[in-house]
Tab-separated table of C-alpha atoms in Angstrom:
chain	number	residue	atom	x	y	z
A	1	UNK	CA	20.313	-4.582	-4.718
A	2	UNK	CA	19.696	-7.821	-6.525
A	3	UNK	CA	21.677	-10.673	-5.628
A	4	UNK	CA	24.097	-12.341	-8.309
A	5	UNK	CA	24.186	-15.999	-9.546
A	6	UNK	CA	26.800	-17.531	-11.420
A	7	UNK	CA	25.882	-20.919	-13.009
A	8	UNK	CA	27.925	-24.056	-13.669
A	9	UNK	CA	27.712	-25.042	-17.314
A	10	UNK	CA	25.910	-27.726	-18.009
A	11	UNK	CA	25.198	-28.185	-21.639
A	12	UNK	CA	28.864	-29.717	-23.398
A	13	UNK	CA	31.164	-31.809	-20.741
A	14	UNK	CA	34.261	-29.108	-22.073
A	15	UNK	CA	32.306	-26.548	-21.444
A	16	UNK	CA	34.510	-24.565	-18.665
A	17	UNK	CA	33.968	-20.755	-19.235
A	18	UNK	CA	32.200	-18.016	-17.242
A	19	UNK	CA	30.467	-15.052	-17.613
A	20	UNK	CA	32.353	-12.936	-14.817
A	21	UNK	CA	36.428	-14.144	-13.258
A	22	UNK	CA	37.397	-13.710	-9.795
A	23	UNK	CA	39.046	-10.784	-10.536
A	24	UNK	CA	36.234	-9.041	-11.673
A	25	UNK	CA	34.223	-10.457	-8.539
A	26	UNK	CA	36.502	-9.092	-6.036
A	27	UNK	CA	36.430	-5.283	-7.443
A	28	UNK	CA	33.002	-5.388	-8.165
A	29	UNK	CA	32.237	-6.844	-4.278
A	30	UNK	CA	34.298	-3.943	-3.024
A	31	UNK	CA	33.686	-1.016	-5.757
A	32	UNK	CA	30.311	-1.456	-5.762
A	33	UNK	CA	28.561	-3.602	-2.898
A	34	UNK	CA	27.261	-6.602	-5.302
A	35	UNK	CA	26.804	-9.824	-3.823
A	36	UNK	CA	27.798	-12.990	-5.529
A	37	UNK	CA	26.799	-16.629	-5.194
A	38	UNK	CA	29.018	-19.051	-7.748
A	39	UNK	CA	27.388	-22.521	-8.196
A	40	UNK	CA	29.765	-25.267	-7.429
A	41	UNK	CA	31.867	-26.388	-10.112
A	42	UNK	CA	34.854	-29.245	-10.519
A	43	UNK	CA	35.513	-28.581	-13.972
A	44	UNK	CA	35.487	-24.605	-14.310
A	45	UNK	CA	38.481	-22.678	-15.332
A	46	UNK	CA	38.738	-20.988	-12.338
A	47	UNK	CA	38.737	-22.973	-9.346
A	48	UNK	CA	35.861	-22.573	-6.649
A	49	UNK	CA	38.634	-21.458	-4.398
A	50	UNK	CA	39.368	-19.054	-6.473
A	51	UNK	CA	35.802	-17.739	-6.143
A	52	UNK	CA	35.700	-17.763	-2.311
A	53	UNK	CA	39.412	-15.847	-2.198
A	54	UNK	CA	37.273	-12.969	-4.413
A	55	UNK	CA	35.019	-12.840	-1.762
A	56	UNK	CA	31.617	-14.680	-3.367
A	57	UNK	CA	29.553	-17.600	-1.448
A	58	UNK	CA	29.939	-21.071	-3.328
A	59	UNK	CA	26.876	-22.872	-3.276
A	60	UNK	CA	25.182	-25.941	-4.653
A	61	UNK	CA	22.077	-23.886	-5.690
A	62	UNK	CA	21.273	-19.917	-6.898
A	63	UNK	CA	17.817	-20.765	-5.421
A	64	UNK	CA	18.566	-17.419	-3.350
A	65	UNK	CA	19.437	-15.454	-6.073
A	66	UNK	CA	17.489	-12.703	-8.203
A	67	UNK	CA	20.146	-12.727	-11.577
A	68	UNK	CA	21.666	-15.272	-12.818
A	69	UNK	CA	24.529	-15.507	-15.447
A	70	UNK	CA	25.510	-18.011	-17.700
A	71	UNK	CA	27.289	-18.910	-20.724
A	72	UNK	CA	25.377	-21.269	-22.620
A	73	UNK	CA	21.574	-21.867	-22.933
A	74	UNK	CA	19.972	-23.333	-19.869
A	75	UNK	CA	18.014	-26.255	-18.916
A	76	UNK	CA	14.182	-25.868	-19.511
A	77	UNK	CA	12.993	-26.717	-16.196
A	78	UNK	CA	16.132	-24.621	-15.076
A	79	UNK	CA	13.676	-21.186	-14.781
A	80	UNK	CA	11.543	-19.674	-11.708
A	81	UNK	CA	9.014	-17.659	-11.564
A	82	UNK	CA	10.411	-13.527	-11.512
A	83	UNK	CA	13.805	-14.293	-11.605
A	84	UNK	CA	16.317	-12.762	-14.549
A	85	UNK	CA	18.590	-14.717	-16.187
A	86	UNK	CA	21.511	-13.101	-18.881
A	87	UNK	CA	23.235	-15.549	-21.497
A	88	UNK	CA	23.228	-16.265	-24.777
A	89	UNK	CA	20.109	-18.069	-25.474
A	90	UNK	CA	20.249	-18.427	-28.960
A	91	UNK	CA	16.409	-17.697	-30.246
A	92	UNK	CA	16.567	-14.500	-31.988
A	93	UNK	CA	16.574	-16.314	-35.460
A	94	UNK	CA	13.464	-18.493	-34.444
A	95	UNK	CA	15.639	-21.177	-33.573
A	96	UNK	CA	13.578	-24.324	-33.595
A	97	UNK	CA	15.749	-26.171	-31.082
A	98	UNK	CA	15.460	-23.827	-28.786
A	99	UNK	CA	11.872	-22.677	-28.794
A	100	UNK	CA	10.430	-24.875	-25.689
A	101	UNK	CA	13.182	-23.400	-23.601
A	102	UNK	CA	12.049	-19.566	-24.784
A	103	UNK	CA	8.647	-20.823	-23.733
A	104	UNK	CA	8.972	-22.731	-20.063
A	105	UNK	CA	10.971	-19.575	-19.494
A	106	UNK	CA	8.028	-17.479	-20.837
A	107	UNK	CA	5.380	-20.076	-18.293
A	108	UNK	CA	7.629	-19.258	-15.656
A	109	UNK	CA	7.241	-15.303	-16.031
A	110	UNK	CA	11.103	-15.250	-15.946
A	111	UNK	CA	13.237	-12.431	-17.789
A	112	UNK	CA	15.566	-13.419	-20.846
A	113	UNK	CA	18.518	-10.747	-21.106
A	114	UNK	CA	20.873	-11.955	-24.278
A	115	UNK	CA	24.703	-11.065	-24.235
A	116	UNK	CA	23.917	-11.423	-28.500
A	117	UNK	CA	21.344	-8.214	-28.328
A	118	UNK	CA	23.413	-5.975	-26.639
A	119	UNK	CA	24.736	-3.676	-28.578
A	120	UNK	CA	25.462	0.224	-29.315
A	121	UNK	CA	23.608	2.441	-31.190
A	122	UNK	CA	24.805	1.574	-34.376
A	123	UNK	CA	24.326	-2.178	-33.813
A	124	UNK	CA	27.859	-3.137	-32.995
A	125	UNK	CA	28.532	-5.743	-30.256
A	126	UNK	CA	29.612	-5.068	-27.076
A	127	UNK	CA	30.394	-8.281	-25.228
A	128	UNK	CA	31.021	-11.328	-27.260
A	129	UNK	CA	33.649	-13.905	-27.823
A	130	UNK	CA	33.805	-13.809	-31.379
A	131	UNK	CA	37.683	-13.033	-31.375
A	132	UNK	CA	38.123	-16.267	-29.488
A	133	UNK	CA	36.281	-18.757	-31.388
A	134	UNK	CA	38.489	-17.520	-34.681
A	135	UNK	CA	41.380	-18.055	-32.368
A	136	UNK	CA	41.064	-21.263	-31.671
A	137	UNK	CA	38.680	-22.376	-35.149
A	138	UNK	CA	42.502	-21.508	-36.357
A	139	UNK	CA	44.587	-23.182	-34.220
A	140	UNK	CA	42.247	-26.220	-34.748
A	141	UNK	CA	42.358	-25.336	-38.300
A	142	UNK	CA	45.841	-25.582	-38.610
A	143	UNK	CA	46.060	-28.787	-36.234
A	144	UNK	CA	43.131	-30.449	-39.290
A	145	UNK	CA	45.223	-29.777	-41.813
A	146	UNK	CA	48.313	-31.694	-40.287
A	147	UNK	CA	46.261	-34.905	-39.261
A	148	UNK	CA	44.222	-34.603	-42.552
A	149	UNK	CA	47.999	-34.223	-44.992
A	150	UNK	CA	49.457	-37.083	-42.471
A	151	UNK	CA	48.077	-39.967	-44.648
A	152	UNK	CA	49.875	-38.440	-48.011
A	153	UNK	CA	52.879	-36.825	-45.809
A	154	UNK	CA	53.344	-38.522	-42.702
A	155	UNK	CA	56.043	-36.167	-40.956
A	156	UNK	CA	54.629	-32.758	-42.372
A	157	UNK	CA	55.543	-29.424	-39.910
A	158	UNK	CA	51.518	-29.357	-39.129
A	159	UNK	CA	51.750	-32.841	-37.960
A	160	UNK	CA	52.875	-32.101	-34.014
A	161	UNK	CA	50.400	-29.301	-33.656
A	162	UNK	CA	47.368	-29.973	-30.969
A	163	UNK	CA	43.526	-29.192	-31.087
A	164	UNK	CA	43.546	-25.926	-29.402
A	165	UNK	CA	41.847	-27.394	-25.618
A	166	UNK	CA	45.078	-29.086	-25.247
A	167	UNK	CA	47.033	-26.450	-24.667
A	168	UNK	CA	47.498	-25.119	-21.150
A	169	UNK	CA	47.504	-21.602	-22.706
A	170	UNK	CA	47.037	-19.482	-25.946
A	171	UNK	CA	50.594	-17.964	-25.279
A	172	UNK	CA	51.749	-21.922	-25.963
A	173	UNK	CA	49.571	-22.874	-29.246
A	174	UNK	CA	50.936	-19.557	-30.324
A	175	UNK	CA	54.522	-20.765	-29.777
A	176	UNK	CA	54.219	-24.238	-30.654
A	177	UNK	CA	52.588	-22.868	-34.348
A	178	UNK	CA	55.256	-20.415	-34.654
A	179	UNK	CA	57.763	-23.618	-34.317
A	180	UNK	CA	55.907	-25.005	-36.980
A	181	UNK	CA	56.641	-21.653	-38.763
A	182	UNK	CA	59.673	-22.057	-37.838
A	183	UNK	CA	59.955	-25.154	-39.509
A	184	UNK	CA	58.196	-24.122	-43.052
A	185	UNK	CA	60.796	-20.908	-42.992
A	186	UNK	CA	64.168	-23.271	-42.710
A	187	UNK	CA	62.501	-26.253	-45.031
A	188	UNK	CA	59.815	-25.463	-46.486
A	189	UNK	CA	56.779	-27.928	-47.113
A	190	UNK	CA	56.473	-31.351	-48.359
A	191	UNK	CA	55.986	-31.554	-52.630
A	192	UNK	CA	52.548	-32.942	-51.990
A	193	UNK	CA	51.093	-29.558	-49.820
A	194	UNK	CA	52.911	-27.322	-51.965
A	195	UNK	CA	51.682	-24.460	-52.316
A	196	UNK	CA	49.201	-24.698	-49.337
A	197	UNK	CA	46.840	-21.649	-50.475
A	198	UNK	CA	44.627	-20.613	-46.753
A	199	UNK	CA	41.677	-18.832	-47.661
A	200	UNK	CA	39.386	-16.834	-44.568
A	201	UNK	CA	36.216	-15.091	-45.063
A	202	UNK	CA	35.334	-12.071	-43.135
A	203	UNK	CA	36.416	-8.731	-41.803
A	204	UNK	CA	35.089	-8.715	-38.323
A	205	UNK	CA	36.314	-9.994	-34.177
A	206	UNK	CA	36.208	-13.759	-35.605
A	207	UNK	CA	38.415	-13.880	-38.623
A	208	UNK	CA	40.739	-10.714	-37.319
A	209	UNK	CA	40.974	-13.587	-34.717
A	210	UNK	CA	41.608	-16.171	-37.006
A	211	UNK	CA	44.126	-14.473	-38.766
A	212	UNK	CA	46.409	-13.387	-35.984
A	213	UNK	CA	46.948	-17.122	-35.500
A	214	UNK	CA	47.038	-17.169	-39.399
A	215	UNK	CA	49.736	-14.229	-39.057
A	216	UNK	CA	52.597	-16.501	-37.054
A	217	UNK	CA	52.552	-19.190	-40.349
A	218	UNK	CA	55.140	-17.557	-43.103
A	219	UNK	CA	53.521	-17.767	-46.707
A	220	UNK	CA	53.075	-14.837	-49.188
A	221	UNK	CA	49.608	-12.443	-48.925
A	222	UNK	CA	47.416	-12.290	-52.065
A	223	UNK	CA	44.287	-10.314	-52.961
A	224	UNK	CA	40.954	-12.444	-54.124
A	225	UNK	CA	41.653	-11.407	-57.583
A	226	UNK	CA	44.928	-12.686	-58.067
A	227	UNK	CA	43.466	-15.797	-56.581
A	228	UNK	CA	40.590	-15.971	-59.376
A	229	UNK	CA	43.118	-15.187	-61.892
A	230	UNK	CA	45.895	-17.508	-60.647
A	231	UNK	CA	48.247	-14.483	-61.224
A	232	UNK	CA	50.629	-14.972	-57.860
A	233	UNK	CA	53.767	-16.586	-57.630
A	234	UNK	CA	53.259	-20.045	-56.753
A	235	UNK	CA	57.007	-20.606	-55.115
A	236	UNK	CA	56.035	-20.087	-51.753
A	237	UNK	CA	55.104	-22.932	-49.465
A	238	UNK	CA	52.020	-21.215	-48.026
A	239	UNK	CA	50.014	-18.467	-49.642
A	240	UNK	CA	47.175	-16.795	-47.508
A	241	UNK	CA	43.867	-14.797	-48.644
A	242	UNK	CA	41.557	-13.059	-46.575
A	243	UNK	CA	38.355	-13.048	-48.726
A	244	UNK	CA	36.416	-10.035	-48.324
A	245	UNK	CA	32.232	-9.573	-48.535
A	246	UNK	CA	32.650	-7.683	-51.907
A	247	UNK	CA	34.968	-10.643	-53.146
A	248	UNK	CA	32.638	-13.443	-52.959
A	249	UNK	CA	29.359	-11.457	-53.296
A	250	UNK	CA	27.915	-10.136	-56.496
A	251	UNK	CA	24.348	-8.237	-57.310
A	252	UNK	CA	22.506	-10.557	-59.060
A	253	UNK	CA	21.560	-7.748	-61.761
A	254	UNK	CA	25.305	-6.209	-62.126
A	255	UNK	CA	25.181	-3.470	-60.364
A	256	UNK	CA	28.301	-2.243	-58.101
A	257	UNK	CA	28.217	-3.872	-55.139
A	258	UNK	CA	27.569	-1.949	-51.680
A	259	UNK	CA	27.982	-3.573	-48.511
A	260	UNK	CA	25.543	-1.707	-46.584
A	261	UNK	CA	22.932	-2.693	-49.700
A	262	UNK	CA	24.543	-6.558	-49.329
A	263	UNK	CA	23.387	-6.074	-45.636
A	264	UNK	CA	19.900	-4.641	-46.138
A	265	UNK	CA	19.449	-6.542	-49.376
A	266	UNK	CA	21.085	-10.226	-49.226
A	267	UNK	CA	18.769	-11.634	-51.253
A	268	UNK	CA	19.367	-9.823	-54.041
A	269	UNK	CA	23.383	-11.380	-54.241
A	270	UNK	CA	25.126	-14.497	-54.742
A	271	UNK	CA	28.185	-15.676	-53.917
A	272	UNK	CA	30.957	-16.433	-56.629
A	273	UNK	CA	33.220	-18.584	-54.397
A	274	UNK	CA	32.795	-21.459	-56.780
A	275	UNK	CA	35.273	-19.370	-58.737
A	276	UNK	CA	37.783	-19.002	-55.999
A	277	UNK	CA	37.815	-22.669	-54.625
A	278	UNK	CA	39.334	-24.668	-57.416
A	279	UNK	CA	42.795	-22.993	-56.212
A	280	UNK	CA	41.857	-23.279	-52.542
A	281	UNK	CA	43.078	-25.914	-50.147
A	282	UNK	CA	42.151	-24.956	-46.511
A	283	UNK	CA	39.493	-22.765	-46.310
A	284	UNK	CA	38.323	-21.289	-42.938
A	285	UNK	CA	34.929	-19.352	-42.820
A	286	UNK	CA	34.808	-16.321	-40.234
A	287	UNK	CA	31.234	-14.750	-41.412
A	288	UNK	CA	28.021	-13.971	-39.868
A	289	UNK	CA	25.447	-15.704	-41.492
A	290	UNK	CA	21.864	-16.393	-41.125
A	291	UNK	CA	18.874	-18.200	-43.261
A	292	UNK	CA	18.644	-14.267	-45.390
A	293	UNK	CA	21.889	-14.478	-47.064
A	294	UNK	CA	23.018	-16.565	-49.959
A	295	UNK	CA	25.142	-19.856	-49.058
A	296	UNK	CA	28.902	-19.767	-49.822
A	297	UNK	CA	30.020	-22.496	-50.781
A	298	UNK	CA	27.323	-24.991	-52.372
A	299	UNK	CA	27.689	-28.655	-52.146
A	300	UNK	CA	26.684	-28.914	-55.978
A	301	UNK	CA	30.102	-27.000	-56.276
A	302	UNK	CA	32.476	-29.244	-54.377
A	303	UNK	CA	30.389	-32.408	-56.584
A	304	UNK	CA	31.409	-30.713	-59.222
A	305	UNK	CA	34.534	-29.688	-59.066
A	306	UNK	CA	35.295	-33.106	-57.445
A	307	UNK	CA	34.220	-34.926	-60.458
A	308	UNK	CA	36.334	-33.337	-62.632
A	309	UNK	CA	39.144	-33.743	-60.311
A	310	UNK	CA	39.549	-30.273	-59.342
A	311	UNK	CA	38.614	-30.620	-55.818
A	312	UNK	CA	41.997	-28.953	-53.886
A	313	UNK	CA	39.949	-28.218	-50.874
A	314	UNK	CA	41.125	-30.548	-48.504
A	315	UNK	CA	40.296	-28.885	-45.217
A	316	UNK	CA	37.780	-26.424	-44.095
A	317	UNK	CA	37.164	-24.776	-40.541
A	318	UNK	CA	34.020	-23.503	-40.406
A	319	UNK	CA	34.032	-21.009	-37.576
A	320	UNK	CA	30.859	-19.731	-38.385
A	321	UNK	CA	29.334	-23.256	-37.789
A	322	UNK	CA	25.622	-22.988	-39.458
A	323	UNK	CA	24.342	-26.476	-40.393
A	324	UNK	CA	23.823	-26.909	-44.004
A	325	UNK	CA	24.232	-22.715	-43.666
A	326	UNK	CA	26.921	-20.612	-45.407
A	327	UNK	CA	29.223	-24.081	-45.806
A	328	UNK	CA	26.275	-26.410	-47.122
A	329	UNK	CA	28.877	-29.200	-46.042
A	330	UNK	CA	28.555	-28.747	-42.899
A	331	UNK	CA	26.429	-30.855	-41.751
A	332	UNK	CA	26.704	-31.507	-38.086
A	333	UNK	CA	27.961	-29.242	-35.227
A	334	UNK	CA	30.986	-31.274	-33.705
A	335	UNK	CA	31.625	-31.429	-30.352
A	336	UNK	CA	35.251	-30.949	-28.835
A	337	UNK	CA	35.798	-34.866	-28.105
A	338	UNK	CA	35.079	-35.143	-31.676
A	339	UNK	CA	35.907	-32.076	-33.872
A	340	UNK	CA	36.268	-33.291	-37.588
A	341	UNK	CA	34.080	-35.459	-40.072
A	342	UNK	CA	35.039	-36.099	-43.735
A	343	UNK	CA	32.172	-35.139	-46.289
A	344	UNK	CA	32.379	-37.033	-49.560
A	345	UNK	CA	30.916	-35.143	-52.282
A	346	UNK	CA	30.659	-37.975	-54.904
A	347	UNK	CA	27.911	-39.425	-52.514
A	348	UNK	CA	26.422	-36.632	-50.396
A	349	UNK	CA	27.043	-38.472	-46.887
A	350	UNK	CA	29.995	-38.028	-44.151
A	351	UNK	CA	31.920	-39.944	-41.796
A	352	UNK	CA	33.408	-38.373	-38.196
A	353	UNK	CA	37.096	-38.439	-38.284
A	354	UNK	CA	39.990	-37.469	-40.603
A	355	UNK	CA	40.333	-40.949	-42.917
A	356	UNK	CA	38.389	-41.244	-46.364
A	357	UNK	CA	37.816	-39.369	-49.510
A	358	UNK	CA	36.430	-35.683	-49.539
A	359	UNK	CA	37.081	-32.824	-47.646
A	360	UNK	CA	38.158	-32.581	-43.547
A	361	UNK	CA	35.473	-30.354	-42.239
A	362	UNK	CA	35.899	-28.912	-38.579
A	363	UNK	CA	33.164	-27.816	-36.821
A	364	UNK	CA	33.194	-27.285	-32.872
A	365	UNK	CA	30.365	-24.875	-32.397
A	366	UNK	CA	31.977	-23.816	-28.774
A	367	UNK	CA	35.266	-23.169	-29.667
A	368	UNK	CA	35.834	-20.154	-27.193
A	369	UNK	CA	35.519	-22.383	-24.858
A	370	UNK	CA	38.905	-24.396	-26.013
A	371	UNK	CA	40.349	-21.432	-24.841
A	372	UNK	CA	38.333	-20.782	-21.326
A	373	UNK	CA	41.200	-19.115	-19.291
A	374	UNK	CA	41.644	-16.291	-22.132
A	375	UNK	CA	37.951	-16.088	-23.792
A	376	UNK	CA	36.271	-15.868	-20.014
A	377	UNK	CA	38.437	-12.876	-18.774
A	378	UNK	CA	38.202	-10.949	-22.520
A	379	UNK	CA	34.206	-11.507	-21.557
A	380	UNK	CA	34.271	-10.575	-18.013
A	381	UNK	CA	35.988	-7.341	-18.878
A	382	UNK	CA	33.071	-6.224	-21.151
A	383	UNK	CA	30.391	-7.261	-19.192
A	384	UNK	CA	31.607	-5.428	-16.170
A	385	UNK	CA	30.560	-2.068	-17.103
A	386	UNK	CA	27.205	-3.459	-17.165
A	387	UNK	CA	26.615	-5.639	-13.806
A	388	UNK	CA	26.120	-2.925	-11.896
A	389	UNK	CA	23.283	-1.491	-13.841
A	390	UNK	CA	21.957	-5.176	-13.875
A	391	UNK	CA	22.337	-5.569	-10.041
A	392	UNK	CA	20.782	-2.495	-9.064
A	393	UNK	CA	17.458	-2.741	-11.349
A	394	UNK	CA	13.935	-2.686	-9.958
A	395	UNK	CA	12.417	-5.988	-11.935
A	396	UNK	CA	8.884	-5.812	-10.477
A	397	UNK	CA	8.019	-2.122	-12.555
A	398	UNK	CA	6.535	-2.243	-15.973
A	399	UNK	CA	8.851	-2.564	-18.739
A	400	UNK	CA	8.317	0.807	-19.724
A	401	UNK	CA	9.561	2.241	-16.476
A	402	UNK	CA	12.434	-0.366	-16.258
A	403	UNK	CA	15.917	2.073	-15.022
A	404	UNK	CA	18.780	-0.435	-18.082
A	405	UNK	CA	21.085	1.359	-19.794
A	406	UNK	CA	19.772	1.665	-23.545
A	407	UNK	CA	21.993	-1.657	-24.809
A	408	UNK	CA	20.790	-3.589	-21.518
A	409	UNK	CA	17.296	-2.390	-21.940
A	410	UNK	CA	17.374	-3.592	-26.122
A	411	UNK	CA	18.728	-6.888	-25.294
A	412	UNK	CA	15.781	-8.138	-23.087
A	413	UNK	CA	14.479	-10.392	-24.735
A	414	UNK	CA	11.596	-11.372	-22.618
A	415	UNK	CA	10.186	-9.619	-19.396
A	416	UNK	CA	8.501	-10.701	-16.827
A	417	UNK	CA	7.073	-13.776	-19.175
A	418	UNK	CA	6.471	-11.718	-21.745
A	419	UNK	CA	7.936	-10.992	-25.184
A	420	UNK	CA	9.261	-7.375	-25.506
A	421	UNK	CA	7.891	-5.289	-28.293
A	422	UNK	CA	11.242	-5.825	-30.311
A	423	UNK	CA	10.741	-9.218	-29.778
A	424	UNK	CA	7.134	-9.992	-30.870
A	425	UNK	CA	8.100	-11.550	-34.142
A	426	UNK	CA	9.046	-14.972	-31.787
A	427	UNK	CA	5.833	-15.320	-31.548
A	428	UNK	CA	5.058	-16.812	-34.811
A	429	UNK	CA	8.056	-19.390	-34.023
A	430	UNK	CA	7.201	-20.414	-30.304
């Protein structure tokens, strides 16, 4: 049986999650016989002590180990020769920045299995954090828009609210927004934020997420189309939208739209958000997106709009976190230290912070890791069915004779130093 590494994280300085929680150590030590070596870590969510109570070795170095888990992408000179190592290493678009890790790993003859590949047979996800980064690109949301409002309304009930790391818990951002709830229900909101209309995009684990947090701020639901007609009662301090794929998409030629076409087909659609935005004044985006499918929201749109002094977007918390990608404004991934910018439309530039004229733009590409306690046991409980499998695997046969379950087997990315067949279109981009 292979032996199990889990790595310190190593690439942001909040980064504090892990793959697999003491818990999960202990019964999978005693269920099923795997051994576990935890690299040393001060800044963790769960203590190395923690660790050694569940029964794994704590060690400076996983030099003895034969798989090794992590969260985040690893260090290039990080790999050895026939080892495996399992996290998400964020290539499978081509990604440029990460190309000369996919090929020291490659030099290395090391294995690449990606939590992002593995999947069921109809494509669906099986571990991820998704839920977790809407949770807390919401509760950061939500803390943007009362830092962003505080220059117009000092004391507004948004004001008091924290950037979701803060907390010691999600069970206490949850209480102190439903205080701020609390606070809208009794006296509503300031003249100047009234009506505060919250748009999301999306329908999957990141804006159901984001709207659970959403869910424990009082304000009247509306459809999309009431939105692009302005036909909904304006009276109540917060109004909230969840805008749906076949609300901002349209077939370029007229025909009906079809989601599973949208899917197959992106570039054949457009989006027809510019519509929706001019009544929009936080707008939180919970999509998948990659370089196939038409942009959202277009920065010639917020010029625009902006111009004419239409521009009620004052806030946006792009979840989704693509770099000039589905929010063209976006146009830096934020760190946790420092979460927002300010993008000025009139000029086309941006400024990091909450002061100056344009739209607040949050974009903390790690938020599940804001809420490490929480988003590392949701994790560790779907990628325990699986470390058995992982542990028990004969990694010297041919990859045609390799004994993974089907999603396990899919999500290998590279084997033994070499791409797997689904994987040979990297090679144009390495």
């Amino acid at each position: 049986m292979n032996k199990i590494g889990i790595r310190h994280e190593d690439k942001y300085t909040l980064e504090r999650r892990t793959p697999v929680v003491p818990d999960d150590v202990r019964s999978l030590i005693k269920e099923s016989g795997i051994r576990f070596t935890v690299e040393s870590s001060e800044k963790r969510i769960f203590s190395n002590a923690e660790f050694m109570d569940a029964g794994a070795e704590v060690s400076n170095s996983l030099q003895n180990c034969d798989v090794i888990f992590g969260v985040k992408e690893m260090p290039e000179d990080y790999f050895r020769p026939d080892k495996v190592y399992v996290f998400f290493s964020h290539v499978i678009k081509g990604q440029p920045y990460n190309m000369p890790m996919l090929r020291k790993l490659m030099k290395f003859g090391s294995t690449l299995i990606d939590y992002e590949k593995i999947e069921d047979e109809k494509g669906r996800r099986l571990i991820f954090f998704g839920e977790y980064a809407g949770l807390a690109g919401m509760i950061n949301t939500l803390w943007s828009v009362g830092q962003r409002y505080k220059e117009l309304v000092p004391d507004n009930p948004f004001t008091n609210l924290k950037q979701a790391y803060r907390y010691s818990s999600l069970e206490e951002a949850k209480a102190e927004i439903r205080k701020a709830g609390e606070i809208i229900t009794k006296s509503g909101l300031p003249n100047e934020m009234t009506p505060l209309v919250i748009a999301v995009t999306g329908d999957g684990n990141v804006s159901r997420g984001a709207l659970d947090i959403l869910n424990l701020v009082p304000g009247n639901e509306i459809t999309a189309e009431q939105l692009k007609t302005k036909s909904y009662p304006k009276d109540a301090p917060v109004i909230k939208v969840n805008i749906l794929p076949q609300d901002y998409m349209v077939h370029k030629e007229g025909e009906a739209f079809d989601l599973w076409h949208y899917i197959d087909h992106p570039e054949l659609y457009r989006s027809v958000i510019e519509e929706l935005l001019p009544e929009i004044n936080v707008f939180v985006n919970g999509i998948y997106w990659d370089e196939r499918y038409p942009k959202l929201i277009k920065k010639s749109w917020l010029k625009k709009l902006h111009r004419s002094g239409e521009l009620k977007l004052t806030v946006i918390g792009d979840i989704t976190c693509d770099v000039h990608g589905s929010v063209e404004c976006t146009e830096k991934a934020t760190e946790i230290e420092d979460p927002v910018f300010v993008y000025n439309p009139a000029v086309d530039n941006y400024k990091m912070g909450f002061s100056g004229e344009g739209v607040a733009v949050m974009a903390v590409d790690i938020l599940p890791s804001e809420l490490p306690r929480e988003a590392s046991e949701h994790f560790s409980s779907a990628l325990k069915p699986f470390m058995k499998p992982i542990a028990d695997a004969d990694y010297s046969k041919p990859f045609g004779e390799l004994q993974l379950p089907e999603p396990l087997k899919k999500a290998t990315i590279v084997y033994r130093g070499k791409l797997t067949p689904e994987y040979e279109y990297l090679r144009e981009f390495l």
